[in-house]
mmCIF file of C-alpha atoms in Angstrom:
data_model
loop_
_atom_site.group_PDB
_atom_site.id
_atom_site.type_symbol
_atom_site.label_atom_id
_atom_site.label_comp_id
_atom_site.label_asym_id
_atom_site.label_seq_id
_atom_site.Cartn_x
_atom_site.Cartn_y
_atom_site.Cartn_z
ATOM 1 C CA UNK A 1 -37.058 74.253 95.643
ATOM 2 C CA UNK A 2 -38.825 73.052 98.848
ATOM 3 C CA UNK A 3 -36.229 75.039 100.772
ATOM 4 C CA UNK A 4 -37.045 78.698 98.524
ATOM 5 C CA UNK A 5 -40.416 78.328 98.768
ATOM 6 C CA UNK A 6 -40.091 77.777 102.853
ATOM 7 C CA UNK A 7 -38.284 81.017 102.760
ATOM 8 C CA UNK A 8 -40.960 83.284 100.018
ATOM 9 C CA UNK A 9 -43.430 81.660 102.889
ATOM 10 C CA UNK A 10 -42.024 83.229 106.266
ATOM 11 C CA UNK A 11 -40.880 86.610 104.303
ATOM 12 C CA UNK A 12 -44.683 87.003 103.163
ATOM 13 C CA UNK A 13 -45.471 86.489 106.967
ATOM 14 C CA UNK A 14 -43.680 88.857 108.044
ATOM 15 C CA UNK A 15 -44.255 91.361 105.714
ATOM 16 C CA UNK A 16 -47.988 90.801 106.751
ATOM 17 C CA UNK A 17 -47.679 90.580 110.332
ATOM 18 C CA UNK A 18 -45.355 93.709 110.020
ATOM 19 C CA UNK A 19 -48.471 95.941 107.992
ATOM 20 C CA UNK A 20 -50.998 94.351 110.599
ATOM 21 C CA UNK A 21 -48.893 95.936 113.072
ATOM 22 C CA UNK A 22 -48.732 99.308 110.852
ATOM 23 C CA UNK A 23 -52.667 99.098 110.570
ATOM 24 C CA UNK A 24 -53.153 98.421 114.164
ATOM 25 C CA UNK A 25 -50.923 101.581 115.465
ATOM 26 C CA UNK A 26 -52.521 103.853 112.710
ATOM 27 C CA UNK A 27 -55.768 103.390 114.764
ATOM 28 C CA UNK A 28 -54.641 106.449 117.076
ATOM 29 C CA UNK A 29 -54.105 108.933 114.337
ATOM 30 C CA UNK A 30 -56.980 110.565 112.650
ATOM 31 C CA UNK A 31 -56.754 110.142 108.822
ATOM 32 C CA UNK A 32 -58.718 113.533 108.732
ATOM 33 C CA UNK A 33 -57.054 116.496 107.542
ATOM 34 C CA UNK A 34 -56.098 118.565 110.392
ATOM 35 C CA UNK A 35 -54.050 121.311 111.263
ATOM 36 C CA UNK A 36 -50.468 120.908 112.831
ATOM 37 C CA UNK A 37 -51.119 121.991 116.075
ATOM 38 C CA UNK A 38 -53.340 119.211 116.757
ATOM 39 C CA UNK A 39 -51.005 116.836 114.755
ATOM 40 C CA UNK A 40 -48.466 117.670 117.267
ATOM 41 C CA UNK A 41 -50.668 116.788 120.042
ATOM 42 C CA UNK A 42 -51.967 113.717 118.356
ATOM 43 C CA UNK A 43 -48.041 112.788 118.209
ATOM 44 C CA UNK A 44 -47.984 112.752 122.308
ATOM 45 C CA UNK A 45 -51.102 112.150 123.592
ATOM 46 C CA UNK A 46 -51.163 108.505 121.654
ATOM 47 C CA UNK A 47 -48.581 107.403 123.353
ATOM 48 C CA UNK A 48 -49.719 109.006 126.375
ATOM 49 C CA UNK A 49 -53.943 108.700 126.351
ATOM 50 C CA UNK A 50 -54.433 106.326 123.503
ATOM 51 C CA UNK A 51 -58.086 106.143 124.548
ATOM 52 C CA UNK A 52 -58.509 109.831 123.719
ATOM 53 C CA UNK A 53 -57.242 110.023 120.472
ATOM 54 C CA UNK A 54 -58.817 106.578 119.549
ATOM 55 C CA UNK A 55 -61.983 108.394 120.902
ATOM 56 C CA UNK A 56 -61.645 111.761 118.945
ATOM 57 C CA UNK A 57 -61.015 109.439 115.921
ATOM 58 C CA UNK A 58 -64.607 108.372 115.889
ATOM 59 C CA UNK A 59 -66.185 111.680 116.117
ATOM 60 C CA UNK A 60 -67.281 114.075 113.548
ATOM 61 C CA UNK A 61 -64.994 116.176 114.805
ATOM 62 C CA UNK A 62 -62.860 114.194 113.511
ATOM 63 C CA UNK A 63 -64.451 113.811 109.923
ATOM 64 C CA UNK A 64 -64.537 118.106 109.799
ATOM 65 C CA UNK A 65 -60.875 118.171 110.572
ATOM 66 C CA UNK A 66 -61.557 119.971 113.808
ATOM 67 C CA UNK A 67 -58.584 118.454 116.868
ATOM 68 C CA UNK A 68 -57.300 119.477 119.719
ATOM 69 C CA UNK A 69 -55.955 122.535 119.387
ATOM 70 C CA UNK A 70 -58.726 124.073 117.910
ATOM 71 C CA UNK A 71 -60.976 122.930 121.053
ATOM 72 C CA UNK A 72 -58.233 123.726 123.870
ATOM 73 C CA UNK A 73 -56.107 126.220 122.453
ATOM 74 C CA UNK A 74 -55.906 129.144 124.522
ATOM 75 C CA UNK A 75 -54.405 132.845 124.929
ATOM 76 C CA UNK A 76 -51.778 133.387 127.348
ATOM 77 C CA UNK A 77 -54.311 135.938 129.704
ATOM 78 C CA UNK A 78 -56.929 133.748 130.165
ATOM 79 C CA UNK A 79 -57.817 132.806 133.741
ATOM 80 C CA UNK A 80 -57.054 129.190 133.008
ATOM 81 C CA UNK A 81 -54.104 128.979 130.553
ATOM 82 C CA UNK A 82 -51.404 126.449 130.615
ATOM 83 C CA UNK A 83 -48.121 126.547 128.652
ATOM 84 C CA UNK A 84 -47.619 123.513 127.054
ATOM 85 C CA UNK A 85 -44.374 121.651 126.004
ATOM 86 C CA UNK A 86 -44.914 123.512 121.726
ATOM 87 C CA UNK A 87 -43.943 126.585 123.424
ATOM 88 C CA UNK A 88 -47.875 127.174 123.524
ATOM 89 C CA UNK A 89 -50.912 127.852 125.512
ATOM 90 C CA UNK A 90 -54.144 125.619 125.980
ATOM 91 C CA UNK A 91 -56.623 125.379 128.485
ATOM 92 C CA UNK A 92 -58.143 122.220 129.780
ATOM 93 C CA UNK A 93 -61.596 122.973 130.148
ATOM 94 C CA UNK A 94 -63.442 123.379 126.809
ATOM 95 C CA UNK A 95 -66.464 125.699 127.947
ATOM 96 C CA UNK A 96 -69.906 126.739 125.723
ATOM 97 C CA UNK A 97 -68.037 130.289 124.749
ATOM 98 C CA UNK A 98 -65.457 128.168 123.025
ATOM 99 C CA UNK A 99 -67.810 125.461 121.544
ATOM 100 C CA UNK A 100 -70.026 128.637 120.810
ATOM 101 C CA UNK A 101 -66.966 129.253 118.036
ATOM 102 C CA UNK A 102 -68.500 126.984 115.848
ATOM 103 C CA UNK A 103 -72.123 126.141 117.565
ATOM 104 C CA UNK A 104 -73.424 129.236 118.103
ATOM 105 C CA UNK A 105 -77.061 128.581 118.013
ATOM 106 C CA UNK A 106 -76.748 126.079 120.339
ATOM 107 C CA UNK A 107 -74.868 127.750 122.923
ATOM 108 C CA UNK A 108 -76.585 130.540 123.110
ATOM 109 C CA UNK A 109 -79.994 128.549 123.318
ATOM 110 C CA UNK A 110 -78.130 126.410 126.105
ATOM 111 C CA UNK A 111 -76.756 129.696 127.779
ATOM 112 C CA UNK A 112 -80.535 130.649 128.392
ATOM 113 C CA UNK A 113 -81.931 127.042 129.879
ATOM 114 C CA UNK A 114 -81.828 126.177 133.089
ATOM 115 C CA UNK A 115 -79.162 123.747 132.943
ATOM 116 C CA UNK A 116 -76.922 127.170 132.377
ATOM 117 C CA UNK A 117 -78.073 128.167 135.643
ATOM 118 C CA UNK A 118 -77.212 124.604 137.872
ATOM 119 C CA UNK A 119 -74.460 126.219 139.272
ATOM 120 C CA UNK A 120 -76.906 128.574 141.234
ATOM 121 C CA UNK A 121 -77.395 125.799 143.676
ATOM 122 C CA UNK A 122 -73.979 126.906 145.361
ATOM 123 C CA UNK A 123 -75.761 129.788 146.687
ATOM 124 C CA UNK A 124 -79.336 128.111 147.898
ATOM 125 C CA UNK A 125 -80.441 125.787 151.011
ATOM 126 C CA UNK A 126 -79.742 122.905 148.841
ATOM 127 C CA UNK A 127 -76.166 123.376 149.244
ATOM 128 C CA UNK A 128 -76.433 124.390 153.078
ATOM 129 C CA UNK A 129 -77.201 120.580 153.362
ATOM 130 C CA UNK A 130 -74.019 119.742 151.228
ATOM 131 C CA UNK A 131 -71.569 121.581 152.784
ATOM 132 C CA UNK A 132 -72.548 122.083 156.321
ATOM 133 C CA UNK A 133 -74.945 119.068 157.218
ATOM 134 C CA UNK A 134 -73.290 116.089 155.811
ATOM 135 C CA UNK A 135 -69.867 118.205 154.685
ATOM 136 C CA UNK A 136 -67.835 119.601 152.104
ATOM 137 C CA UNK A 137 -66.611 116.173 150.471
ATOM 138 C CA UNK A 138 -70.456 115.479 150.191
ATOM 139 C CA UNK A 139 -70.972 118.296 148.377
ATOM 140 C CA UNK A 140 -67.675 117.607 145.575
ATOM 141 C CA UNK A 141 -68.629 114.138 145.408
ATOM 142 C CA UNK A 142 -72.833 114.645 144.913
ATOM 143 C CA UNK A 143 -74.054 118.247 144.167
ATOM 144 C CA UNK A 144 -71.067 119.747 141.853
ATOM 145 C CA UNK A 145 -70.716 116.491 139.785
ATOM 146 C CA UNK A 146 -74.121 117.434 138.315
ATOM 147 C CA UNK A 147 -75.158 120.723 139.138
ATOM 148 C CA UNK A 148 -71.386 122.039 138.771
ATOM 149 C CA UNK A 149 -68.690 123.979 141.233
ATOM 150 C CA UNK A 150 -67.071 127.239 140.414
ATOM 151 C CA UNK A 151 -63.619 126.450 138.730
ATOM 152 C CA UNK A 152 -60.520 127.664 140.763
ATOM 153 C CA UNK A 153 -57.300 128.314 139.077
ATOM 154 C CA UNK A 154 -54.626 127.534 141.661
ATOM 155 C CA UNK A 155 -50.954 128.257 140.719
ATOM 156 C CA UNK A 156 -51.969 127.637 137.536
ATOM 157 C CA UNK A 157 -53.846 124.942 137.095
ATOM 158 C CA UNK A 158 -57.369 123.794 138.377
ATOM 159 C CA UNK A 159 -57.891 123.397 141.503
ATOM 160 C CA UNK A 160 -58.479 119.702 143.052
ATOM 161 C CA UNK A 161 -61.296 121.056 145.087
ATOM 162 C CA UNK A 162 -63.286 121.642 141.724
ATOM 163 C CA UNK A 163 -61.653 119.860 139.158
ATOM 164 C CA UNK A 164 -62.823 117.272 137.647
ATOM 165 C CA UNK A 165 -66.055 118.622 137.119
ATOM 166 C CA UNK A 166 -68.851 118.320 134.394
ATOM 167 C CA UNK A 167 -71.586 119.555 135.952
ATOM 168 C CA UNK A 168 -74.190 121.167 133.762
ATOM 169 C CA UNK A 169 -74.244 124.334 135.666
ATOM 170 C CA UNK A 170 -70.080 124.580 135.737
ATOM 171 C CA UNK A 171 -69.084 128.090 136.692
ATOM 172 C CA UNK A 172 -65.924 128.276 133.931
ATOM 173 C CA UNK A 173 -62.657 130.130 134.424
ATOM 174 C CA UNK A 174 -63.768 132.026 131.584
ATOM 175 C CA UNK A 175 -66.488 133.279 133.269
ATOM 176 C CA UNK A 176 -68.970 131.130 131.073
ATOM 177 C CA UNK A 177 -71.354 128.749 132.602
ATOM 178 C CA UNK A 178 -72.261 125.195 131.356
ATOM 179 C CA UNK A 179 -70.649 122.297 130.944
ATOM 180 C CA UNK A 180 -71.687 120.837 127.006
ATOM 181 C CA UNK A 181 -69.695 117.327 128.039
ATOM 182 C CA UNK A 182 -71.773 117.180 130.587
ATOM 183 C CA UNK A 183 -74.589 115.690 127.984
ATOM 184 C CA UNK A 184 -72.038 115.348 124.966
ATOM 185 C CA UNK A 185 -69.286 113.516 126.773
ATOM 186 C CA UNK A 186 -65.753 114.028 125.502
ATOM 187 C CA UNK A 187 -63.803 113.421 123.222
ATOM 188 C CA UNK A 188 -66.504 111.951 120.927
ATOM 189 C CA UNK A 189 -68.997 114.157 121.657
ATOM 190 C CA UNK A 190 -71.856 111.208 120.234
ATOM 191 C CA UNK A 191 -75.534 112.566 119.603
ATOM 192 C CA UNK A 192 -76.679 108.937 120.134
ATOM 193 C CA UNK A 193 -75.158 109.275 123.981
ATOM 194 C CA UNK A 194 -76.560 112.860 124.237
ATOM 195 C CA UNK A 195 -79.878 111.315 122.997
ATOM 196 C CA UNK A 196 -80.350 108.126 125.238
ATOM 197 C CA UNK A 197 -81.974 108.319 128.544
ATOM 198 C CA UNK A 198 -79.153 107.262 130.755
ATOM 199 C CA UNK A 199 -77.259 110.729 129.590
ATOM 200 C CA UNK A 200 -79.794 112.279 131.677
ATOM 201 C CA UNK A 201 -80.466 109.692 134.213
ATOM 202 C CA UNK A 202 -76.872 110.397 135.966
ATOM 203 C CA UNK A 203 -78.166 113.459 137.570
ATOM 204 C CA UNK A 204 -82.229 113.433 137.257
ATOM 205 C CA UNK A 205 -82.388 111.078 140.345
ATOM 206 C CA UNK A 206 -83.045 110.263 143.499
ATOM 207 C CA UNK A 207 -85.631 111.499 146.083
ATOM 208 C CA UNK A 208 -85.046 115.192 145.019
ATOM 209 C CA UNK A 209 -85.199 115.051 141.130
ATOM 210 C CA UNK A 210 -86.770 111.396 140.447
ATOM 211 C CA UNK A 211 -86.980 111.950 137.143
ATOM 212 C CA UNK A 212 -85.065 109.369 136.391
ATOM 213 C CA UNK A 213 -87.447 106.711 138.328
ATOM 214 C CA UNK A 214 -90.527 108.180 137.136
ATOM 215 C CA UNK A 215 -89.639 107.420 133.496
ATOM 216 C CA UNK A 216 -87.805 103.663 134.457
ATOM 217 C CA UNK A 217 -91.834 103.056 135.525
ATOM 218 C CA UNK A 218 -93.380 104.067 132.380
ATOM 219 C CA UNK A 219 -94.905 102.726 129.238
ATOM 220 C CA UNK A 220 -92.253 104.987 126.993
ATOM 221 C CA UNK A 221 -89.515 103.344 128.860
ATOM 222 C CA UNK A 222 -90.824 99.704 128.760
ATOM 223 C CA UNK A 223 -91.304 100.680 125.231
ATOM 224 C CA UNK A 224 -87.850 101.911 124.231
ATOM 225 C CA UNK A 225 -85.831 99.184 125.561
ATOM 226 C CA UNK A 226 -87.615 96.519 123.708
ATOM 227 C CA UNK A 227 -87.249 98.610 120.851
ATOM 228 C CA UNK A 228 -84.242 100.073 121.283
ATOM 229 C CA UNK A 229 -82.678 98.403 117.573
ATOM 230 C CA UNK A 230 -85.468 100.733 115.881
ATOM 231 C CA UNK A 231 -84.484 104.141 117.742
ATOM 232 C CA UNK A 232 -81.984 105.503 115.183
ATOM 233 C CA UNK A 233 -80.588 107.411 117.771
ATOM 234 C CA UNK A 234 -77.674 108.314 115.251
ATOM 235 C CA UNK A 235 -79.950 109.727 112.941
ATOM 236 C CA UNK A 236 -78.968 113.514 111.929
ATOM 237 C CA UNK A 237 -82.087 115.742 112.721
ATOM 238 C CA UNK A 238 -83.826 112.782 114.293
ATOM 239 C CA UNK A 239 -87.407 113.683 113.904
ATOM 240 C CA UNK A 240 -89.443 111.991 116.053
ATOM 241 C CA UNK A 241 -92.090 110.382 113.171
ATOM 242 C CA UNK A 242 -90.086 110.605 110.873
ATOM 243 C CA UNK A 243 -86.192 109.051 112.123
ATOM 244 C CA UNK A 244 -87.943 106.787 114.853
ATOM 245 C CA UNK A 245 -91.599 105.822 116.014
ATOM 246 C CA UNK A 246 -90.732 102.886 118.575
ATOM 247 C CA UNK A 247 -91.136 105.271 121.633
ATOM 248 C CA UNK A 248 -89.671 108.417 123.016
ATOM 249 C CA UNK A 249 -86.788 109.445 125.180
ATOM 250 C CA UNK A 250 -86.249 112.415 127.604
ATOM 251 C CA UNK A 251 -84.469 114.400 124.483
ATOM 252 C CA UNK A 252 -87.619 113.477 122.350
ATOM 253 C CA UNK A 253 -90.000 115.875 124.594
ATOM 254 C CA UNK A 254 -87.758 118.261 126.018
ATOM 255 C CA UNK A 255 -85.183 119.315 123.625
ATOM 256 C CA UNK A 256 -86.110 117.085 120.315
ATOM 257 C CA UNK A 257 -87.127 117.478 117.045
ATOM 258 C CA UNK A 258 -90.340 117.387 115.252
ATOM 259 C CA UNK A 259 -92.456 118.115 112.293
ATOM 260 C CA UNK A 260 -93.499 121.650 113.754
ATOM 261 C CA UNK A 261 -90.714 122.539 115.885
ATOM 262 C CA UNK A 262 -86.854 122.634 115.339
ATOM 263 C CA UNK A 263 -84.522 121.057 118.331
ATOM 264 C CA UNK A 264 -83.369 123.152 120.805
ATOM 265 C CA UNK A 265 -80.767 123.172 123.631
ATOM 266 C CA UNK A 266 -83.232 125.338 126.029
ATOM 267 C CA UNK A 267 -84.209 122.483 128.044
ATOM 268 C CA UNK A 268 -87.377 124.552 130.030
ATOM 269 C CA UNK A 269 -89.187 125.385 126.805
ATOM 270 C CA UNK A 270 -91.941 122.982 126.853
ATOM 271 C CA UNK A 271 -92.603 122.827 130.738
ATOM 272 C CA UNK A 272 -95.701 124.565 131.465
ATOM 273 C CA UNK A 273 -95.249 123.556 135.462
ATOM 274 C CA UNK A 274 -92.391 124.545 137.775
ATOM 275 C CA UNK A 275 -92.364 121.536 140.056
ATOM 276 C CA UNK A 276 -89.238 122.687 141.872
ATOM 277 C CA UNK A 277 -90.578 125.292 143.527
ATOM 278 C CA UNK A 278 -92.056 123.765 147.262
ATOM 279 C CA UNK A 279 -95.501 125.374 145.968
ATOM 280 C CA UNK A 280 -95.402 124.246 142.093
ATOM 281 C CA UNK A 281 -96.361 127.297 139.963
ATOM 282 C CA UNK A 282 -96.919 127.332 136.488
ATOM 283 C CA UNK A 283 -94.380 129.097 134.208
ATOM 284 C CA UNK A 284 -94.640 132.331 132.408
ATOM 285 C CA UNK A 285 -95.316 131.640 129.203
ATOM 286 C CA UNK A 286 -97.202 128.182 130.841
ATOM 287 C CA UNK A 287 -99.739 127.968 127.985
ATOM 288 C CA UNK A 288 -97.370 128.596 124.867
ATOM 289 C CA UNK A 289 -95.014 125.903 126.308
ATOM 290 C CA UNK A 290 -97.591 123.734 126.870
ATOM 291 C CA UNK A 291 -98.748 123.755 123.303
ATOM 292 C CA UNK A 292 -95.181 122.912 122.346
ATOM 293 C CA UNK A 293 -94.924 120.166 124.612
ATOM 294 C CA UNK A 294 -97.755 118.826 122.819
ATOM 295 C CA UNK A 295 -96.607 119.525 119.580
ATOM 296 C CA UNK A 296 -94.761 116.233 120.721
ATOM 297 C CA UNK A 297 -97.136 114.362 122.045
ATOM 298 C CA UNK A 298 -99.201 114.476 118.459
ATOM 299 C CA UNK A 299 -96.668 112.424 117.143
ATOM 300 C CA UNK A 300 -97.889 109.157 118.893
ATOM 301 C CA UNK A 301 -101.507 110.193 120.584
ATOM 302 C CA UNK A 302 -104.212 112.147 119.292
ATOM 303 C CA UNK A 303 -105.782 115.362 120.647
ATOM 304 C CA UNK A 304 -108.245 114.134 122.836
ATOM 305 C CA UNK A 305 -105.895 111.593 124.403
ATOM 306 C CA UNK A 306 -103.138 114.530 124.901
ATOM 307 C CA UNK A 307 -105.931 116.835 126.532
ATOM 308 C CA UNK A 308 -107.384 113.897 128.586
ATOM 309 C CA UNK A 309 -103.786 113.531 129.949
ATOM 310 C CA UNK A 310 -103.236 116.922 130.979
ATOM 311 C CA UNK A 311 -106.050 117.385 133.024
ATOM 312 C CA UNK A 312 -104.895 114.410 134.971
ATOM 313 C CA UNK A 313 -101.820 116.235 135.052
ATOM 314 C CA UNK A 314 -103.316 119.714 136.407
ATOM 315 C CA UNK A 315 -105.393 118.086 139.063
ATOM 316 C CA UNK A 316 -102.803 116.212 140.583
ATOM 317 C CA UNK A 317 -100.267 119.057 141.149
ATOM 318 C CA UNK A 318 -103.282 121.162 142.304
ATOM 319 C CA UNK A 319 -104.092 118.523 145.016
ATOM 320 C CA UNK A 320 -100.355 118.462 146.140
ATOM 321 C CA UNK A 321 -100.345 122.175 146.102
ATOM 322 C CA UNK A 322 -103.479 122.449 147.988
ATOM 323 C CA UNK A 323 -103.255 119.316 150.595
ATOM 324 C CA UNK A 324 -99.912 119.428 151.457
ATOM 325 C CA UNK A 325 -97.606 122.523 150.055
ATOM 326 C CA UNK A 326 -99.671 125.086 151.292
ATOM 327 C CA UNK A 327 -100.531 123.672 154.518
ATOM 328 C CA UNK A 328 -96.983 123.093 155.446
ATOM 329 C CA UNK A 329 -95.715 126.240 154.038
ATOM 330 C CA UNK A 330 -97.926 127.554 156.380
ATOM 331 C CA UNK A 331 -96.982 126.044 159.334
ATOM 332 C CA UNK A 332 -93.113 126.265 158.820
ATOM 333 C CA UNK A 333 -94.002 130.621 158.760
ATOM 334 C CA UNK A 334 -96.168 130.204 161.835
ATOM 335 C CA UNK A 335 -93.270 128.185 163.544
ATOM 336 C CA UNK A 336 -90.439 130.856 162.681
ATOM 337 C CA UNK A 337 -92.486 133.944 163.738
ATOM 338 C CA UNK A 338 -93.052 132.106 166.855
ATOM 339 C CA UNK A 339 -89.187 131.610 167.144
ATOM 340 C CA UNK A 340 -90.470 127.991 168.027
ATOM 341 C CA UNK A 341 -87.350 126.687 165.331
ATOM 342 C CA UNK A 342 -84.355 129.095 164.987
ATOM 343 C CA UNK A 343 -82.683 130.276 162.142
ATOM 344 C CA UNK A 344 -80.006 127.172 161.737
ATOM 345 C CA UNK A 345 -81.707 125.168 158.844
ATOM 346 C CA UNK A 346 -82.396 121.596 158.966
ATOM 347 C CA UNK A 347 -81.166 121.387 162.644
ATOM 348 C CA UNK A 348 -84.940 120.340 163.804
ATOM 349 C CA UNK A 349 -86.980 117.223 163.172
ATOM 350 C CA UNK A 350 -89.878 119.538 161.602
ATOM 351 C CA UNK A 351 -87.378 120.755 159.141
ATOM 352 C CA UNK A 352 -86.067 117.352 157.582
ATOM 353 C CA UNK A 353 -90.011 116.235 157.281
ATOM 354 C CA UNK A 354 -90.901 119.452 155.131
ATOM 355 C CA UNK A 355 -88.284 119.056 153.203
ATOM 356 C CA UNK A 356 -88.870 115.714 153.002
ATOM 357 C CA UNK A 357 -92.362 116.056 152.262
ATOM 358 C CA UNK A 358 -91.524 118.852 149.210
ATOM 359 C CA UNK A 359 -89.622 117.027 147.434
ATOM 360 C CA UNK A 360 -90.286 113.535 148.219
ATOM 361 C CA UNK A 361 -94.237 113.033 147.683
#
């Protein structure tokens, strides 16, 4: 008897350990209903990228049915198509046209932001100092990762010199520009990474763009990492409110939600200054986009506060303007009629402090 029930004992084992094992290795296949394209690719790319798949599987993607081959799937003409091993053709690069299939309101509301338009840095002084003062690797490794390269298709697939890339700006094969992952990182695509601060930390930084440092000092910073367990961030309109009151993030004033005003993917339609510019300048429509901006703002201060604030605002940027980015301006013209610096940028003392001094102070 002792000896049967010894042997009912290690067969219930192993029939256990044996569906634990079953369980564990069904964690890389969606239990979504897809289509068999992307079951195929499932199929390889488990054994091959089990991090991808197991990163798909959380996604809502995921929950819709929607895989790989309805993301990557490609025609045989296009620029950047790749035969792959089902006697098919995908491409690697996912760009807004093809998210567009299904999100069309927000790619074409991204397609007219700024971020769209990163890529034009290829063409400005700001890239001079990439790939001419400090050299080309400089300019893969620090501009294109954020402000994005043009895509080259080399013998049929992407070229090394510009791929990898996610830069927001990414010139596409398809002759799109954006990069979506470059806020919604793949293969998950979260809205709670999209949403935290750090998504857009990774490029606004740095002497040049200190967004990032500006906001690390503030009170809505101090305030959302202590309160981080109350943000919601996973909540689906996430009305700022309503979802979450702890504090705001840079998708809260920019981009976000609120009582008045649907989300957006236009990232520039709330600034009312253009602070890139080495003479800031307000924007066109300044004073609509200003109202909008503090559309948000009412959520946490009231109207006199919000006012109060931008005055403060207004006068400081008129100072700068007024103090130093005129003045200098100035002087820089006076120098280059007087052909006291020549034409080769940033090959002179005076040019590194103006440059300095624009988008440093």
């Amino acid at each position: 008897l002792v000896i049967v029930l010894i042997m009912g004992l290690v067969l219930l084992l192993g029939s256990t350990s044996k569906q634990s094992n079953e369980d564990e290795s069904n964690v890389y296949t969606s239990k979504a209903r897809v289509s068999g394209k992307t079951q195929g690719c499932i199929g390889c790319h488990t054994k091959q990228n089990p991090a991808i798949v197991v990163s798909w599987h959380t996604s809502r993607h995921a929950e819709k049915g929607v895989g790989c081959h309805e993301c990557h799937k490609a025609n045989p003409d296009d620029p950047d198509a790749l035969e792959h091993y089902d006697d098919s053709f995908i491409s690697v690069i996912v760009s807004p046209k093809d998210c567009g299939t299904c999100h069309a309101t927000e790619t074409e509301q991204f397609l007219n932001s700024l971020h769209a338009r990163a890529g034009e840095i290829l063409g400005s002084l700001d890239n001079y100092l990439g790939d001419v003062v400090e050299g080309v690797g400089a300019t893969i490794s620090g501009c294109q990762q954020c402000h994005g390269a043009k895509v080259q298709v080399v013998d049929g697939k992407l070229g090394a010199a510009t791929w990898p890339n996610f830069g927001i700006g990414r010139i596409n094969p398809d002759g799109t520009t954006g990069a979506c992952s470059a806020c919604h990182a793949r293969h998950d695509f979260t809205r709670v990474q999209a949403r935290t601060p750090e998504a857009c930390s990774k490029c606004h930084r740095g002497p040049d763009h200190p967004q990032k440092e500006v906001y690390e000092e503030s009170e809505h910073y101090i305030k959302y990492v202590s309160h981080l367990d109350q943000m919601n961030l996973d909540a689906p309109i996430w009305i700022v409110g309503i979802d979450y009151t702890a504090a705001p993030t840079c998708v809260t004033c920019h981009v976000g939600a609120t009582l008045n005003q649907p989300r957006t993917h236009n990232i520039g339609l709330r600034l009312s200054w253009n602070n890139r510019a080495d003479i800031s300048f307000k924007t066109q429509r300044w004073s609509e986009q200003r109202t909008a901006m503090k559309d948000v703002c009412y959520a946490c201060h009231n109207p006199n506060y919000v006012t109060n604030f931008y005055t403060q605002y207004d006068l400081g940027i008129d100072l700068y303007n007024e103090k130093f980015a005129k003045p200098a301006k100035e002087i820089m013209e006076i120098l280059e009629q007087a052909q006291a610096i020549d034409i080769t940028p940033f090959n002179e003392d005076i040019e590194w402090i103006y440059y300095l001094l624009w988008h440093c102070l």
